[in-house]
Coordinates of C-alpha atoms and ligand atoms in Angstrom, one line a residue:
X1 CA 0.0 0.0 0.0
X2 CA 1.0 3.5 -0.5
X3 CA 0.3 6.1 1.4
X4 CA -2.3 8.6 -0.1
X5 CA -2.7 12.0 0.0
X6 CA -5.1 13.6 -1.7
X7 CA -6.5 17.2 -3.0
X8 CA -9.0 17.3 -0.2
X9 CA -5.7 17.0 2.2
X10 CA -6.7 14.4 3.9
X11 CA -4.4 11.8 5.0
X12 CA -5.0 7.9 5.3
X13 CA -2.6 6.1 7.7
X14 CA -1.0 3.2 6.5
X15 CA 1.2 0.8 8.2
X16 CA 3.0 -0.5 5.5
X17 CA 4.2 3.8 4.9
X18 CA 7.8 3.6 3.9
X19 CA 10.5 6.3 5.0
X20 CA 9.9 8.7 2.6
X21 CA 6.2 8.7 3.2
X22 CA 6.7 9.0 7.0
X23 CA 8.8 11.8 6.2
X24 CA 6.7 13.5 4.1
X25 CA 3.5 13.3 6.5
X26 CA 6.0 15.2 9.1
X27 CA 6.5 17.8 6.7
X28 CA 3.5 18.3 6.1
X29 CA 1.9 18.5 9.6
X30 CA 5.1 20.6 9.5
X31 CA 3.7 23.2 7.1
X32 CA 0.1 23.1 8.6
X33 CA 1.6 24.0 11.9
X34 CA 3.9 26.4 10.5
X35 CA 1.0 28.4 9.0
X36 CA -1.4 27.8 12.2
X37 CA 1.8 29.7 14.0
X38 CA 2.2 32.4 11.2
X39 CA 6.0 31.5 10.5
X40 CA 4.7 32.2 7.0
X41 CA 6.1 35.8 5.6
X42 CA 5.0 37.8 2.9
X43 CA 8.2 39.1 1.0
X44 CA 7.2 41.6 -2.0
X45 CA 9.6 42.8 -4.4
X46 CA 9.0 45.8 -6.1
X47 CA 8.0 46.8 -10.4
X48 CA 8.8 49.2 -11.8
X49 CA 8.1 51.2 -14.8
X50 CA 11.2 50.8 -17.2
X51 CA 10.5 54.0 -19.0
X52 CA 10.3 56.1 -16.3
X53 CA 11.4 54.1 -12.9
X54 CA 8.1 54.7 -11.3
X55 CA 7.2 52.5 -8.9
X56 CA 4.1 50.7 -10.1
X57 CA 3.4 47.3 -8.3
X58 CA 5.1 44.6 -6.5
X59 CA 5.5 40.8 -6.3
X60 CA 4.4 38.8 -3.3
X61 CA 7.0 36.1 -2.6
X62 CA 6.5 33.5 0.1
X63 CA 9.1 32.8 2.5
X64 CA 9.0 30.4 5.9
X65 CA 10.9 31.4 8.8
X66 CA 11.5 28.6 10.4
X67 CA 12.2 28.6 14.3
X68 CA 15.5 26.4 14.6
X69 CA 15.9 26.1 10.8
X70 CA 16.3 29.8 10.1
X71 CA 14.9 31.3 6.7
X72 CA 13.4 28.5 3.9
X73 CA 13.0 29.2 0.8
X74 CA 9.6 28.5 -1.6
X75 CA 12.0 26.2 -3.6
X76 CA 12.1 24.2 -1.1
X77 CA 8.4 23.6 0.0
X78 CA 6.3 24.9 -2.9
X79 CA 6.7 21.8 -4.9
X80 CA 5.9 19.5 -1.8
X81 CA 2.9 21.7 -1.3
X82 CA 1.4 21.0 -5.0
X83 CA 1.5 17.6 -4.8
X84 CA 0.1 17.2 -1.2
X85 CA -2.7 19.9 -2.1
X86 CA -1.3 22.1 1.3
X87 CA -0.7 24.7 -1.1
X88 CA -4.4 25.7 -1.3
X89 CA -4.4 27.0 2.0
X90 CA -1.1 28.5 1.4
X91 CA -2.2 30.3 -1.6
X92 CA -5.7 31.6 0.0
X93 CA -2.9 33.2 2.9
X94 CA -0.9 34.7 0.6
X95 CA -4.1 36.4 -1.0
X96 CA -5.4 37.4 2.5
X97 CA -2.1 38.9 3.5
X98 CA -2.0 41.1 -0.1
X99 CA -5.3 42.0 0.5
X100 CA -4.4 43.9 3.8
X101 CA -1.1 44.9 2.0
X102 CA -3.4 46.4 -0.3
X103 CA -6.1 47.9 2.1
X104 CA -2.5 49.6 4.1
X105 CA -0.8 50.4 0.8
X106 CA -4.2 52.4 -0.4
X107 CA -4.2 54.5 3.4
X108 CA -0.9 55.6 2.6
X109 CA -1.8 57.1 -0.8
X110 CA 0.4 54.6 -2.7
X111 CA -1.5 52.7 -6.1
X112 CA 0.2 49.5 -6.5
X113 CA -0.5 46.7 -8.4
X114 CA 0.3 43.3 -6.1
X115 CA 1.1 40.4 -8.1
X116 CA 0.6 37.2 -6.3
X117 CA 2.2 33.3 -7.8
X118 CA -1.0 30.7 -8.4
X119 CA 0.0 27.0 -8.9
X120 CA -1.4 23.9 -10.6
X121 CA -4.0 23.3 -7.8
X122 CA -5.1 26.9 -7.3
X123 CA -6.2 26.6 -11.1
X124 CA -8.0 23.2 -10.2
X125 CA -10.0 24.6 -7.4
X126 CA -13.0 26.1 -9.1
X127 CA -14.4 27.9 -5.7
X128 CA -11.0 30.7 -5.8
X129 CA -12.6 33.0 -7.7
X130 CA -15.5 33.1 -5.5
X131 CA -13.5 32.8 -2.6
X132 CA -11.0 35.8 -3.5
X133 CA -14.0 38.1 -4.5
X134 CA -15.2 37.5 -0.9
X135 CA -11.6 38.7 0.7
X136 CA -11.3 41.6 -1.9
X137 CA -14.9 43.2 -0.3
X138 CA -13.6 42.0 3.5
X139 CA -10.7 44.4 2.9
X140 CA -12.8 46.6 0.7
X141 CA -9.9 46.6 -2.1
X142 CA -10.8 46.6 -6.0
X143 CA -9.9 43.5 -8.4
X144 CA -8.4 45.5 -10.5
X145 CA -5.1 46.0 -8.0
X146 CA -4.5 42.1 -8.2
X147 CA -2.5 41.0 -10.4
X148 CA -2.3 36.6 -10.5
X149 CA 0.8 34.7 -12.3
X150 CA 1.0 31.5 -13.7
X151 CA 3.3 29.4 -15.7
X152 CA 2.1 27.8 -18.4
X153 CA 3.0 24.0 -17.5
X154 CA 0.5 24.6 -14.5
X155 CA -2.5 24.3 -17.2
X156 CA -1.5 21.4 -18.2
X157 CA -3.1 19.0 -16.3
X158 CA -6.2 19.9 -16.9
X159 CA -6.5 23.2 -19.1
X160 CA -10.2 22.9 -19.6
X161 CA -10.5 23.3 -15.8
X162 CA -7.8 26.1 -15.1
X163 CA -9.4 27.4 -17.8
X164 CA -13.0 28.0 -16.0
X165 CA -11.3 29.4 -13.2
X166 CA -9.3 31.2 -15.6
X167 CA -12.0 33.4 -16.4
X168 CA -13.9 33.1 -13.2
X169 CA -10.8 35.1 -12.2
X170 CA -10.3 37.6 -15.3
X171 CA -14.1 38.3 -15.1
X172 CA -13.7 39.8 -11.2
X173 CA -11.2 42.1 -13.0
X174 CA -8.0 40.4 -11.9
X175 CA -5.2 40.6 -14.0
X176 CA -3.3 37.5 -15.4
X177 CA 0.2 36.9 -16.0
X178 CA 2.0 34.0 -17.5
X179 CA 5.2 33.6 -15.1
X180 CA 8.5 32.0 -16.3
X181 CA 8.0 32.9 -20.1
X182 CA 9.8 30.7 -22.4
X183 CA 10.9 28.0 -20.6
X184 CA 7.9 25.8 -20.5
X185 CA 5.7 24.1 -23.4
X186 CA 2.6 25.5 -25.8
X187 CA 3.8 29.0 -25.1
X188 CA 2.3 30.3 -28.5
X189 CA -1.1 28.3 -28.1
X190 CA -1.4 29.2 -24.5
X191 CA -0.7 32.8 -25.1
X192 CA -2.9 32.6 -28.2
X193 CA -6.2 30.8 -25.3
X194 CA -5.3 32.2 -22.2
X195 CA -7.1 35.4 -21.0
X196 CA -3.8 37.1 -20.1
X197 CA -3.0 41.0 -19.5
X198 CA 0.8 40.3 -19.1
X199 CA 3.8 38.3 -19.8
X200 CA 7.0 37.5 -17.8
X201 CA 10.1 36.9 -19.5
X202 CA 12.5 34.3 -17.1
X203 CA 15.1 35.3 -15.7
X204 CA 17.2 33.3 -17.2
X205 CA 17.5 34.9 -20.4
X206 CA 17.5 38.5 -18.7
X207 CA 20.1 38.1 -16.4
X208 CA 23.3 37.9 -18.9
X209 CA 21.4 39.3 -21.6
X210 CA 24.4 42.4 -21.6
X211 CA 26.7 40.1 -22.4
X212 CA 24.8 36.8 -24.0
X213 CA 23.8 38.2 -27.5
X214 CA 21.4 34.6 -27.9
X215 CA 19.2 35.7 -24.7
X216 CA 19.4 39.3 -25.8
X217 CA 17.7 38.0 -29.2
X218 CA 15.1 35.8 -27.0
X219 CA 14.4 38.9 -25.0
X220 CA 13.6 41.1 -27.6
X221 CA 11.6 39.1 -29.6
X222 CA 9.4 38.0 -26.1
X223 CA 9.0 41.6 -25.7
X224 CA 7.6 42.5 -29.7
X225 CA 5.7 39.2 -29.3
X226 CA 3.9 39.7 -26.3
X227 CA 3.3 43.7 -27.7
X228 CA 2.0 42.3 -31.0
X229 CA -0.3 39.9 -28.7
X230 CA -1.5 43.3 -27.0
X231 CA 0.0 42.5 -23.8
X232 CA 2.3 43.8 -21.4
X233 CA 5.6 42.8 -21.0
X234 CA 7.7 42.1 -17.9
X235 CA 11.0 40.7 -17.6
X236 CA 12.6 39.7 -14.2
X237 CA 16.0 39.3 -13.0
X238 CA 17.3 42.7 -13.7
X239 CA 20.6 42.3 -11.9
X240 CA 22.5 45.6 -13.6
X241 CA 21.7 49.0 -14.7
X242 CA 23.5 47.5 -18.0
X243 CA 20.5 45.0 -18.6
X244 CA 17.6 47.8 -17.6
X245 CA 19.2 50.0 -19.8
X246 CA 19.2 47.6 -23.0
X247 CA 15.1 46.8 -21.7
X248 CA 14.6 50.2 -21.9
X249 CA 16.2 50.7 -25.3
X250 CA 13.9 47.4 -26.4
X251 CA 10.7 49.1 -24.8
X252 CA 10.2 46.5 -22.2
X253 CA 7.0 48.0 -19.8
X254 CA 7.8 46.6 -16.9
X255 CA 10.9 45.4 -14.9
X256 CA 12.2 43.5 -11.4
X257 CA 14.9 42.7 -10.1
X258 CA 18.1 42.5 -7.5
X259 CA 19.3 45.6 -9.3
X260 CA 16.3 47.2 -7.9
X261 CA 15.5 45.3 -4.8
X262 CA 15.7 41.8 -3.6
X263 CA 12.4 41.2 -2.1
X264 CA 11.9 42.0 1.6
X265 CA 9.8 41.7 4.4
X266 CA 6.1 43.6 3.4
X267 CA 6.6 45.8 6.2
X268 CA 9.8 47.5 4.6
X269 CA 8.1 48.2 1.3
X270 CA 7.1 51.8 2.1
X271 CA 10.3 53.1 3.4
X272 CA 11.8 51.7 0.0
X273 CA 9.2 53.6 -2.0
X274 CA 10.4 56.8 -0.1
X275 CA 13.8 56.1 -0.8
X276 CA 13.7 55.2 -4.5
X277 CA 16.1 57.1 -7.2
X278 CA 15.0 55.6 -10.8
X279 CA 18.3 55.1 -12.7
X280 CA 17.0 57.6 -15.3
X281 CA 17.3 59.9 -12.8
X282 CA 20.9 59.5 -11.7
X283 CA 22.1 59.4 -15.2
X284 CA 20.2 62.3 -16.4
X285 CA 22.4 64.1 -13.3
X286 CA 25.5 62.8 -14.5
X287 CA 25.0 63.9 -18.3
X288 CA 23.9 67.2 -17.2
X289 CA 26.7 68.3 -15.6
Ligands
C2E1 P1 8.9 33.4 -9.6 O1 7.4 33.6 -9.4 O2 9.4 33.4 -11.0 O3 9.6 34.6 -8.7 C1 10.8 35.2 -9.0 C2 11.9 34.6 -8.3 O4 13.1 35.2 -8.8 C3 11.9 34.9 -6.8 O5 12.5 33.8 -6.1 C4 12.8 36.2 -6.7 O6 13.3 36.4 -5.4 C5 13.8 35.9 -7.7 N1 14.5 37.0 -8.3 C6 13.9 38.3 -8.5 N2 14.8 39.1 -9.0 C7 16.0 38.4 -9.1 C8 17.3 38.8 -9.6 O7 17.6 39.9 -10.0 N3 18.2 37.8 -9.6 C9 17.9 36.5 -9.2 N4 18.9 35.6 -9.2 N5 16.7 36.2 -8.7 C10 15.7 37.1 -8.7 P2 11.8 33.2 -4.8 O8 11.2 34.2 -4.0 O9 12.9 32.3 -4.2 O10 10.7 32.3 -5.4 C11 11.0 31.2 -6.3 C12 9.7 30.7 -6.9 O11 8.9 30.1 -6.0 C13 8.9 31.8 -7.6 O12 9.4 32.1 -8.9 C14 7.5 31.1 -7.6 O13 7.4 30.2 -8.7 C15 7.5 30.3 -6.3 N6 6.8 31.1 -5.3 C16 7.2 32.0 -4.5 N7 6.3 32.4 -3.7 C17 5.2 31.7 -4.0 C18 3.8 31.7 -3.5 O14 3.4 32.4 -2.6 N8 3.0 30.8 -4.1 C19 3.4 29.9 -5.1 N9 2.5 29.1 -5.7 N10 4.6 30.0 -5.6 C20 5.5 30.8 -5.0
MG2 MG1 6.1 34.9 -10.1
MG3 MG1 8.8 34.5 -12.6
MG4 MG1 11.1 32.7 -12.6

């Protein structure tokens, strides 16, 4: 017998439960606990503008703090999450906390758009739209500042279904954004189906691009693509003014990256705002001298 853990997360105990499995029911009473004790953070990283360096939105970025273990990073749980369905409840946190993000954001004067990551199981779960519109009017915060990303593998399993939630979402007036652009499959036809406002190039063909002339050719032709398609165009991993220069030069909208800001704890995000120089700034000091 296996062990079995299903979507509805519920677990059945098994004797014959090998290692692994024992191991991987401790992680995830692990992660339930974790959240029940809010060791969970919100991290946001902040976008930007690439025209102007304005400050325009953010990316909300989960991170677990662990009490002996220190700081863990989504790499390391995320994918455990998907495929014991934990992520759910995850996901609907993450959504609460950028809700109040929002609703604190908003009292300070500050428009933002807050980007938040969906995965596989989000898309099957056809009761998030519903579930989101209800935390949007608890924090009486508008659709329209929600941005949600996906890659394009996660509709995979079962497009017809991410697709109905799909559009349950874009029909509240959330934006959508297909994450990790480029590295997975159907790109074209997905761009081509999918209700989308946006589109992330990886960072993996931004963050050499100065120097790798082969991602420099991917990047621009991701960026004419997706403005052909009528979409925005985001690329992340900015790691150099070099490389936001040469995304500004290829009329990229929209840009993130260590260059900027790593991401950081929500709480920090306003004092970064006020201290913000775009790099058009500096530069136009430097020439005008
Ligand atoms: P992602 O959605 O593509 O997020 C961008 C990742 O790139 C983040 O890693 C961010 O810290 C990192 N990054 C941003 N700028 C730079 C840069 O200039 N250089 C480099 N080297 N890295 C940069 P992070 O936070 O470790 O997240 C990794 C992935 O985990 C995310 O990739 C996303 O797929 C997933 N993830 C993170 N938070 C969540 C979440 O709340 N829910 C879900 N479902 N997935 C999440
Ligand atoms: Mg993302
Ligand atoms: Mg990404
Ligand atoms: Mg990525």
């Amino acid at each position: 017998y296996a062990a079995k853990i299903n979507s509805n997360e519920a677990v059945l105990y098994d004797p014959a439960l090998d290692k692994a499995s024992q191991q991987n029911l401790s992680l995830l009473s692990e992660l339930r606990r974790a959240l029940e004790c809010n060791e969970f953070k919100m991290f946001v990283q902040p976008k930007l503008r690439i025209d102007t360096g304005e400050f325009i939105g953010l990316e909300a970025l989960v991170r677990w703090e662990h009490p002996e273990k220190g700081m863990i990073y989504p790499d390391q749980f995320i994918p455990f999450s998907e495929q014991t369905g934990f992520i759910r409840a995850l996901t609907r946190w993450m959504l609460e906390q950028s809700a109040m993000l929002c609703r604190d954001l908003t009292a300070y004067g500050i428009n933002a758009k807050i980007s938040v990551n969906l995965s596989t199981r989000d898309l099957l779960d056809q009761n998030l739209p519903a579930k989101f519109s209800a935390m949007l009017a608890r924090y009486a915060v508008s659709a329209s500042s929600f941005c949600l990303e996906i890659t394009e593998s996660s509709i995979m399993d079962d497009p017809v279904r991410a697709l109905l939630t799909l559009d349950g979402l874009h029909a509240m007036g959330v934006d959508l954004s297909i994450d990790d652009f480029g590295t997975g499959y159907s790109s074209l036809a997905y761009l081509k189906r999918l209700p989308v406002d946006e589109l992330k190039i990886d960072q993996s063909f931004v963050m050499n691009m100065e120097s790798d002339i082969e991602d420099a050719k991917i990047v621009r032709s991701t960026i004419d693509l997706g403005h052909n398609m009528g979409l925005r165009v985001v690329a992340e991993g900015i790691e150099s003014e070099a490389v936001w220069w040469l995304l500004a030069k290829m009329g990229c909208d929209q840009g993130q990256g260590y260059f900027m800001s790593r991401p950081m704890p929500a709480a920090q995000l306003i004092g970064w705002i006020a201290q913000w120089v775009p790099p058009r700034m500096k530069r136009d000091t430097v020439s005008s001298k």
